[in-house]
CSV table of C-alpha atoms in Angstrom, one decimal:
chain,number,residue,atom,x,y,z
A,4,UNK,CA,6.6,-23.1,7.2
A,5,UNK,CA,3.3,-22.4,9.4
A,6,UNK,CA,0.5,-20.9,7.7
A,7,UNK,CA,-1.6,-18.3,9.2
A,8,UNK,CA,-5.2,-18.6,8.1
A,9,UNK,CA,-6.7,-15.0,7.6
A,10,UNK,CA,-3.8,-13.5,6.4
A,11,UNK,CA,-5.1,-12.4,3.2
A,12,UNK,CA,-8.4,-10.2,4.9
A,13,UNK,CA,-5.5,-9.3,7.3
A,14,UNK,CA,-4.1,-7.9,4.1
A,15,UNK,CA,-6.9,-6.1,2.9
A,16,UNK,CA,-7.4,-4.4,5.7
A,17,UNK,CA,-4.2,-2.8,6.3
A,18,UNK,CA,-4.6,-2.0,2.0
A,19,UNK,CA,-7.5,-0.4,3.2
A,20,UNK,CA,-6.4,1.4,6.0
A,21,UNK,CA,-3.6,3.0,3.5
A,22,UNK,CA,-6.0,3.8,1.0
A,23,UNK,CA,-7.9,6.3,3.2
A,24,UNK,CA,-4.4,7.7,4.1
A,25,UNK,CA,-3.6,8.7,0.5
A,26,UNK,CA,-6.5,11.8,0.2
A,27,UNK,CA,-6.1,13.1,3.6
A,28,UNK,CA,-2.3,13.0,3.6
A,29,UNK,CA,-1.1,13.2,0.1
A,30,UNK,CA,2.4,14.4,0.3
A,31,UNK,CA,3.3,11.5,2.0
A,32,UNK,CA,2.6,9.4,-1.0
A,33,UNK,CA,4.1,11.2,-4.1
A,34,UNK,CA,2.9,10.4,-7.5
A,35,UNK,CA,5.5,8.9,-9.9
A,36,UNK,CA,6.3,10.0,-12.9
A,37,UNK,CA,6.5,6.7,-14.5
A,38,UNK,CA,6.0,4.1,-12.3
A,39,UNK,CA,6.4,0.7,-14.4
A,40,UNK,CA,10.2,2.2,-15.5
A,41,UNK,CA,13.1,0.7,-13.9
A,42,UNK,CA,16.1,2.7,-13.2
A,43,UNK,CA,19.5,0.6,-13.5
C-alpha cells in the first residue's frame, strides 16, 4: 500500500471547499431529521 503524504490537508481542503457550498447552495444538502438513526 503506498502512502501519499499530504493527504490529510488534501482533505481539509476539499471539507472546506464543501463547507462554503452548504450556505450558498442549501437545497443541495438537506437537513436530516435525525441523522445518528439507522434505518434497517
Amino acid at each position: 500500500m503506498k502512502i501519499k503524504k499530504g493527504i490529510g490537508e488534501e482533505f481539509l481542503e476539499h471539507l472546506d471547499i464543501y463547507f462554503k457550498r452548504i450556505p450558498k447552495h442549501p437545497k443541495h444538502f438537506p437537513k436530516k431529521e435525525n441523522p445518528t438513526e439507522k434505518h434497517l
